[in-house]
Structure formats: structure tokens, C-alpha cells
Tab-separated table of C-alpha atoms in Angstrom:
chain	number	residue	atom	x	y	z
A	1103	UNK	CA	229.943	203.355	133.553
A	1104	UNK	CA	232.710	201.981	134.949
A	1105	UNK	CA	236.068	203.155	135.871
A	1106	UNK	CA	237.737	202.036	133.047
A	1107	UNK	CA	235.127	203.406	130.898
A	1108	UNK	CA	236.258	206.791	132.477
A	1109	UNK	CA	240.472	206.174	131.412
A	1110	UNK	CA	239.018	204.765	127.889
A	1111	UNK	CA	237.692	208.161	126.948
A	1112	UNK	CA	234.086	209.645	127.572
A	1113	UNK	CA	232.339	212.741	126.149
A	1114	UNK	CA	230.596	213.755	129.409
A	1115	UNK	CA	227.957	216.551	128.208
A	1116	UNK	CA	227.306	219.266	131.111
A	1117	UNK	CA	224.941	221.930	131.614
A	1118	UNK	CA	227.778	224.623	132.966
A	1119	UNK	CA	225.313	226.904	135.799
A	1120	UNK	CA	225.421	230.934	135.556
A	1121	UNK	CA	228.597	231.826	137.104
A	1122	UNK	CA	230.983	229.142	137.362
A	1123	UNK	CA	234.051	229.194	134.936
A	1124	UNK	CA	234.554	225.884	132.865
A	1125	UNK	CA	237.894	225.309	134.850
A	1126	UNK	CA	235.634	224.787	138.157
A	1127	UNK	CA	233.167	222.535	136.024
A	1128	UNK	CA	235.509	220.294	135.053
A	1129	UNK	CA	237.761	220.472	137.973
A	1130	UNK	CA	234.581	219.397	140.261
A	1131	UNK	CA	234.347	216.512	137.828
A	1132	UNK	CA	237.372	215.821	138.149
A	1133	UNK	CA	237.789	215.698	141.853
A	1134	UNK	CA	234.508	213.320	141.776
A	1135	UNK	CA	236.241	211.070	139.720
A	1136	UNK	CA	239.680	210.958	141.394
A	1137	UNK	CA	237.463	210.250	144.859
A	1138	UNK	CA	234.662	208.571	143.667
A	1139	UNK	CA	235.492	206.076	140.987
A	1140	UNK	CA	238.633	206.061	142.479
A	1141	UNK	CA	240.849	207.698	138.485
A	1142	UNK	CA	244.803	208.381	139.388
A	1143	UNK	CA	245.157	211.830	140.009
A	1144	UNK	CA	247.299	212.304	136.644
A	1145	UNK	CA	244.349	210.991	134.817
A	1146	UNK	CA	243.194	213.745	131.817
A	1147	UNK	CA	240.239	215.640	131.624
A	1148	UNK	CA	239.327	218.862	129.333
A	1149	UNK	CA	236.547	220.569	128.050
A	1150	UNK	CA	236.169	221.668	124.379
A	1151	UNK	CA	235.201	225.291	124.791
A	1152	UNK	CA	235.340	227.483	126.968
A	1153	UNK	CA	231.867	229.079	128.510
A	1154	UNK	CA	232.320	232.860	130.648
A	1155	UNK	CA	231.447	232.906	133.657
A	1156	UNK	CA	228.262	234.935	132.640
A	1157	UNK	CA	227.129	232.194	129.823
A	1158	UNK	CA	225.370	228.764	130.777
A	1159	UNK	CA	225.042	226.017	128.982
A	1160	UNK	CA	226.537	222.797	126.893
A	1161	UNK	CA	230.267	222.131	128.263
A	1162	UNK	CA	231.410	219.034	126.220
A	1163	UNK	CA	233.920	217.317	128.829
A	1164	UNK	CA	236.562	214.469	127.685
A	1165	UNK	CA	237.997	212.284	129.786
A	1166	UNK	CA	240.986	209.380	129.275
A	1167	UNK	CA	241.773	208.871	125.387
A	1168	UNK	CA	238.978	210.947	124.254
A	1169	UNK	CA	241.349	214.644	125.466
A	1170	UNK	CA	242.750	213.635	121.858
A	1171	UNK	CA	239.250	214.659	120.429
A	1172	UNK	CA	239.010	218.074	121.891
A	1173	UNK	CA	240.941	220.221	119.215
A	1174	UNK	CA	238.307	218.332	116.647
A	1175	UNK	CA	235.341	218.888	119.377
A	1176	UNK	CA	236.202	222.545	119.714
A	1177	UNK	CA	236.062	223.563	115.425
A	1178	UNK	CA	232.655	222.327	115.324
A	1179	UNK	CA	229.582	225.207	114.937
A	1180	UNK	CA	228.059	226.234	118.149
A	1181	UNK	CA	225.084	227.434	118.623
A	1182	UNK	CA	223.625	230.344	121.164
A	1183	UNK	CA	220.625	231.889	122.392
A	1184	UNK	CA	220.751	235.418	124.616
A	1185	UNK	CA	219.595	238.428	124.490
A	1186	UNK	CA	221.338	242.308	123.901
A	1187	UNK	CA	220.098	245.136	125.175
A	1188	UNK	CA	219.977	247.972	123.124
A	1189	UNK	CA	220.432	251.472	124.005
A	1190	UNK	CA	223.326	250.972	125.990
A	1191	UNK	CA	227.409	249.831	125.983
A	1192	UNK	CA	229.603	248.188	128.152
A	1193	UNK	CA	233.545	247.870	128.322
A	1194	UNK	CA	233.266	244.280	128.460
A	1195	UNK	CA	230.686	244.168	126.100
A	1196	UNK	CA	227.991	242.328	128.385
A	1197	UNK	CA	227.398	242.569	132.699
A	1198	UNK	CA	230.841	242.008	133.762
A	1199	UNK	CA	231.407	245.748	133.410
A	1200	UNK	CA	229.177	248.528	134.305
A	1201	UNK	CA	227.280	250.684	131.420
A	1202	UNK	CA	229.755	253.683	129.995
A	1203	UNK	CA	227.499	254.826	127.654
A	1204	UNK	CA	223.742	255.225	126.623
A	1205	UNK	CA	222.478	256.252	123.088
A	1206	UNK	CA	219.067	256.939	121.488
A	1207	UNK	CA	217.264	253.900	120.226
A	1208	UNK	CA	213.561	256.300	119.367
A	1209	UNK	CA	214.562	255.601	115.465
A	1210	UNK	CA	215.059	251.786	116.445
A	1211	UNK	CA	211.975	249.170	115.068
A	1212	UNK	CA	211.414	245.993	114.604
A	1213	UNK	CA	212.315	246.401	110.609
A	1214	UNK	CA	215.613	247.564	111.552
A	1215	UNK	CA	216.172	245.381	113.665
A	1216	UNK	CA	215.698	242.329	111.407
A	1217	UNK	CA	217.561	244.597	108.258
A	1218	UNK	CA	220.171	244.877	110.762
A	1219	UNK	CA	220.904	240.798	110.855
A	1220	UNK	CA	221.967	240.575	107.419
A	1221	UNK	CA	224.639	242.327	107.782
A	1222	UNK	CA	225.966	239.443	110.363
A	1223	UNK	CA	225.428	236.738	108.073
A	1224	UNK	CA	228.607	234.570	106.576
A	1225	UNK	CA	231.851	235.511	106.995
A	1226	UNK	CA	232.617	238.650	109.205
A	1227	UNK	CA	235.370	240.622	110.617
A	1228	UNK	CA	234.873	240.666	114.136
A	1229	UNK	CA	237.288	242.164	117.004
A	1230	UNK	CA	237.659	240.363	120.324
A	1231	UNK	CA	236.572	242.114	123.379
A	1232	UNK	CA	238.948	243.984	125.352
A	1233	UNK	CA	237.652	241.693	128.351
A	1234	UNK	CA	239.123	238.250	126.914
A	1235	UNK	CA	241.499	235.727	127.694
A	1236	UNK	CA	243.690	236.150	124.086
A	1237	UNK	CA	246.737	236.929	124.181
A	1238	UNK	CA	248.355	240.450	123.322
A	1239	UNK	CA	252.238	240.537	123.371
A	1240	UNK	CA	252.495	237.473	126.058
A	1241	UNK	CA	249.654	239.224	128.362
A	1242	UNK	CA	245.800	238.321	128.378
A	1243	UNK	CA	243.890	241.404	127.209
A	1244	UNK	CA	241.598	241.194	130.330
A	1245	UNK	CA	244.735	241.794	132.195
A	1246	UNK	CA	245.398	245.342	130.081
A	1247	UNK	CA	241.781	246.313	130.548
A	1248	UNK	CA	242.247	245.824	134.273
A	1249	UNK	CA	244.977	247.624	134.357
A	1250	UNK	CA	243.554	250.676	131.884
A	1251	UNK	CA	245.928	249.875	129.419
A	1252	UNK	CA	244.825	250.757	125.518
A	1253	UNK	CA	245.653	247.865	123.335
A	1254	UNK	CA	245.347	247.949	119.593
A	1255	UNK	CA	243.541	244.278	118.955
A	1256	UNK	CA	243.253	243.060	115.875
A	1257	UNK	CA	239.720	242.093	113.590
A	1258	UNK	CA	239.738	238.196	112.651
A	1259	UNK	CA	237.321	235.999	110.251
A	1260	UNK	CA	234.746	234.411	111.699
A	1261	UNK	CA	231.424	233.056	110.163
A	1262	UNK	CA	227.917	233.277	110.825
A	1263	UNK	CA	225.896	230.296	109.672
A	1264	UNK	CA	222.229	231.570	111.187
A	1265	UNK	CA	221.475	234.424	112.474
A	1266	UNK	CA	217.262	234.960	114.148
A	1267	UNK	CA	215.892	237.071	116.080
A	1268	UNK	CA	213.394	235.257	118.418
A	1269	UNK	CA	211.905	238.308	120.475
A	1270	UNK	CA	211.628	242.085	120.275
A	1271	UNK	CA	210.599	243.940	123.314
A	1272	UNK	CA	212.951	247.162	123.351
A	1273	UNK	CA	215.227	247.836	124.406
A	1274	UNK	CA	215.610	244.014	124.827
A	1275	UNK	CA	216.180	241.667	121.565
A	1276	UNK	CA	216.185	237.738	122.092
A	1277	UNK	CA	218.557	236.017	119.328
A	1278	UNK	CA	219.371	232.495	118.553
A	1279	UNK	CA	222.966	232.565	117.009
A	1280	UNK	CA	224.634	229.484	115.134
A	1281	UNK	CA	228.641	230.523	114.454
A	1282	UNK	CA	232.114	229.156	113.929
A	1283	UNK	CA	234.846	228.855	116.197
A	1284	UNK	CA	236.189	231.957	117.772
A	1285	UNK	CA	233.224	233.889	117.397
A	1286	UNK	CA	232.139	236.555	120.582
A	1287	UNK	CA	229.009	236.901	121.225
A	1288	UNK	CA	229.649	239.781	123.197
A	1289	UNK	CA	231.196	241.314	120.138
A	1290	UNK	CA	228.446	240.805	118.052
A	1291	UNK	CA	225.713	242.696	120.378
A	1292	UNK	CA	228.328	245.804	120.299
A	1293	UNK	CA	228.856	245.185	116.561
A	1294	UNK	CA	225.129	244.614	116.364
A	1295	UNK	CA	224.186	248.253	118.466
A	1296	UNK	CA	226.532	249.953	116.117
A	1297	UNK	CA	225.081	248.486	113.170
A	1298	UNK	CA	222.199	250.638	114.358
A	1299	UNK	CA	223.674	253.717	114.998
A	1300	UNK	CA	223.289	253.217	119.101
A	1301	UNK	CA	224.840	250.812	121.125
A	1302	UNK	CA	224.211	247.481	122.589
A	1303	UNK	CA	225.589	244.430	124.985
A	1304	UNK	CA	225.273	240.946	126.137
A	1305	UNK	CA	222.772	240.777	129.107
A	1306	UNK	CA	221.933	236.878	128.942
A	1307	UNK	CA	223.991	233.594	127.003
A	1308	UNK	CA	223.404	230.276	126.692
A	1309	UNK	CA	225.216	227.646	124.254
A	1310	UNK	CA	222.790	225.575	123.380
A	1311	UNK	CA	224.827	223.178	120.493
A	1312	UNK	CA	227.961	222.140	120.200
A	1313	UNK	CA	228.270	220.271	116.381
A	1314	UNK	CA	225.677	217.438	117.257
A	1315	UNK	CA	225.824	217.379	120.585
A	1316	UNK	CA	222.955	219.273	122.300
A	1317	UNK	CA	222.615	220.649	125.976
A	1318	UNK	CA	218.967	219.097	126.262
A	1319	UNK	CA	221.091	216.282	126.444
A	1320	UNK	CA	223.624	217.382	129.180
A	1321	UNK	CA	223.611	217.473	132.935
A	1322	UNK	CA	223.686	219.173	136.207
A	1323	UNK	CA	228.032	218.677	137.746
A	1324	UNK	CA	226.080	217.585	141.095
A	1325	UNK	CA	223.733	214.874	139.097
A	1326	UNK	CA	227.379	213.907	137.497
A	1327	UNK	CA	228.586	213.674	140.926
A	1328	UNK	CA	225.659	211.377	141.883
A	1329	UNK	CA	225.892	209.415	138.905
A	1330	UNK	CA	229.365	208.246	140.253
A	1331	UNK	CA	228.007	206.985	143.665
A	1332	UNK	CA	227.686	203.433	142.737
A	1333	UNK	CA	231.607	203.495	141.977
A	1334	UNK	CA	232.015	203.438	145.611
């Protein structure tokens, strides 16, 4: 691709690695770009979706025209795989945080655990984690959990298309998750734990799907990088 093609408008698919945030994904792209194929610093780039730093996987990237595309990019059903572990909660709902609390899971089986998944299907009520980047009276609520502030957040709609559960081996449950917009996974393995009468977080993510667009598909930010070389 050329230059140009970049200022046109791509969707660059990228496999985001274990920590990094999206904003250093794309602003590594971005700085390959500016230097490599030689894109005015002004130029626009976004992703559609943002990825924790604890979650890998499909980052859809826009550059040029195409940052038009990302509101439409970002309402399209995602798709996860992970794995909770049951037994045991978090504050932030997966590793960020250490464990508060531990519960029983001797009355948990493989029956219940599959029972359990239909109560996750279609459209849910589902509260953000404390540890997120929304907004609560003009402050992120990461920012009150940091500073041991209670906040009172409110539940919102959000819809689960499939649901499976790939692998039992307690207190460990694989999961393959496809979900609307605004859905935490995070949530869900607390929501999920409760559901059980125990407890249970996030220990691995991976976005998988974005609407079509799949991360078998997607690449490495360095292989982007050297994709760019013959710019020069």
C-alpha cells in the first residue's frame, strides 16, 4: 500500500499483545506511519474499541477517511474467548486487582455451570466495573476506585447473542462469548460467580471478532511496522 492508500482510509486489523493499551497500539502505528511512509503528523488514526490492558486480541485500526467508519465499526457484535475463575472475587473484576474475597465452590458442577449460562443469554442488565474508564459526574470511575471513593453506578442493557462454555476444569471455566456493544466481560464473570452463589473473575481475554472482521486475520504492530519498510 501506498501512502495515499494510508490518507484514503484503511481498516488496518491488529492483534493488540497482553499488556499494551490500544492508545500505544495505535500510537506505534501511528508514529510508523508519520516516519515511515512519510503521513503529516495531523493525519487521523483511531481504533474502534477499546481492548484493557489485560485483554489481547482484534484492534480494528482506521486510518485517513475511513476514522468516519469507526462509530459504525464500534456497534458491531464482538466476540470473546477467556476464562473466569471461580471461587474467588476481585475489585476490578479480573487481575488488575488483588483477590478480596474467596467463597465455596464444593456445590459447583459442571450442570450448574452450563444451567448457569442461560441466565446470560439476550438482553441483560449488567453494571460496569468500578475499574472502568466511564464517566461518573465528570470523573472516570477508575479514578474513584483509586481513590476509595463509593460510587453508586448504574445497570445498563446489553445483549448476549451466544453464550458456550468451552472447558471445565474447576475452579477454572473457558467461555467463548459473542455480545453487543458495551458489554464487560469482567462483569459478566462476577455476575456469572454470583449466579452461582460464590464468586468469580476475569483471569484471561481475548476478542476474537469484531462484526466480520476476524483476528486470524490481523497482525503483530512490529510486522505492521515492517510492512511499511518499502515506503522508505
Amino acid at each position: 500500500m501506498s501512502a495515499e492508500d494510508y490518507l484514503n482510509g484503511q481498516i488496518i486489523l491488529i492483534d493488540k499483545p497482553l499488556h499494551w493499551t490500544s492508545f500505544q497500539a495505535v500510537n506505534k502505528m501511528k508514529y510508523a506511519l508519520i516516519n515511515k511512509a512519510g503521513l503529516p503528523k495531523k493525519f487521523k488514526i483511531g481504533h474502534a474499541g477499546t481492548l484493557d490492558p489485560l485483554a489481547s486480541g482484534l484492534l480494528l485500526v482506521c486510518t485517513g477517511k475511513f476514522t468516519k467508519r469507526i462509530t459504525e465499526l464500534q456497534g458491531q457484535a464482538k466476540e470473546y474467548a477467556g476464562t473466569f475463575y471461580i471461587g474467588a472475587t476481585t475489585p476490578s473484576y479480573d487481575l488488575e486487582t488483588e483477590i478480596d474475597q474467596t467463597f465455596d465452590i464444593s456445590h459447583i458442577d459442571e450442570a450448574l455451570v452450563l444451567e448457569t449460562v442461560n441466565q446470560f443469554l439476550g438482553e441483560i442488565d449488567q453494571k460496569p466495573p468500578i475499574f472502568s474508564a466511564i464517566k461518573k459526574d465528570g470523573i472516570r470511575l477508575y479514578e474513584h476506585a483509586r481513590a476509595g471513593e463509593s460510587v453508586e453506578i448504574e445497570t445498563r442493557k446489553t445483549t448476549i447473542h451466544e453464550f458456550e462454555i468451552t472447558r471445565i476444569a474447576l475452579p477454572e471455566v473457558d467461555f467463548r462469548v459473542i455480545c453487543s456493544k458495551g458489554t464487560y466481560i469482567r462483569s459478566l464473570a462476577y455476575d456469572f460467580g454470583k449466579a452461582m452463589n460464590s464468586g468469580s473473575h476475569l483471569t484471561v481475554l481475548r476478542r476474537t471478532k469484531i462484526g466480520d472482521y476476524h483476528v486470524n486475520n490481523a497482525m503483530d504492530v512490529t510486522l505492521f511496522e515492517q510492512s511499511l519498510t518499502h515506503l522508505l
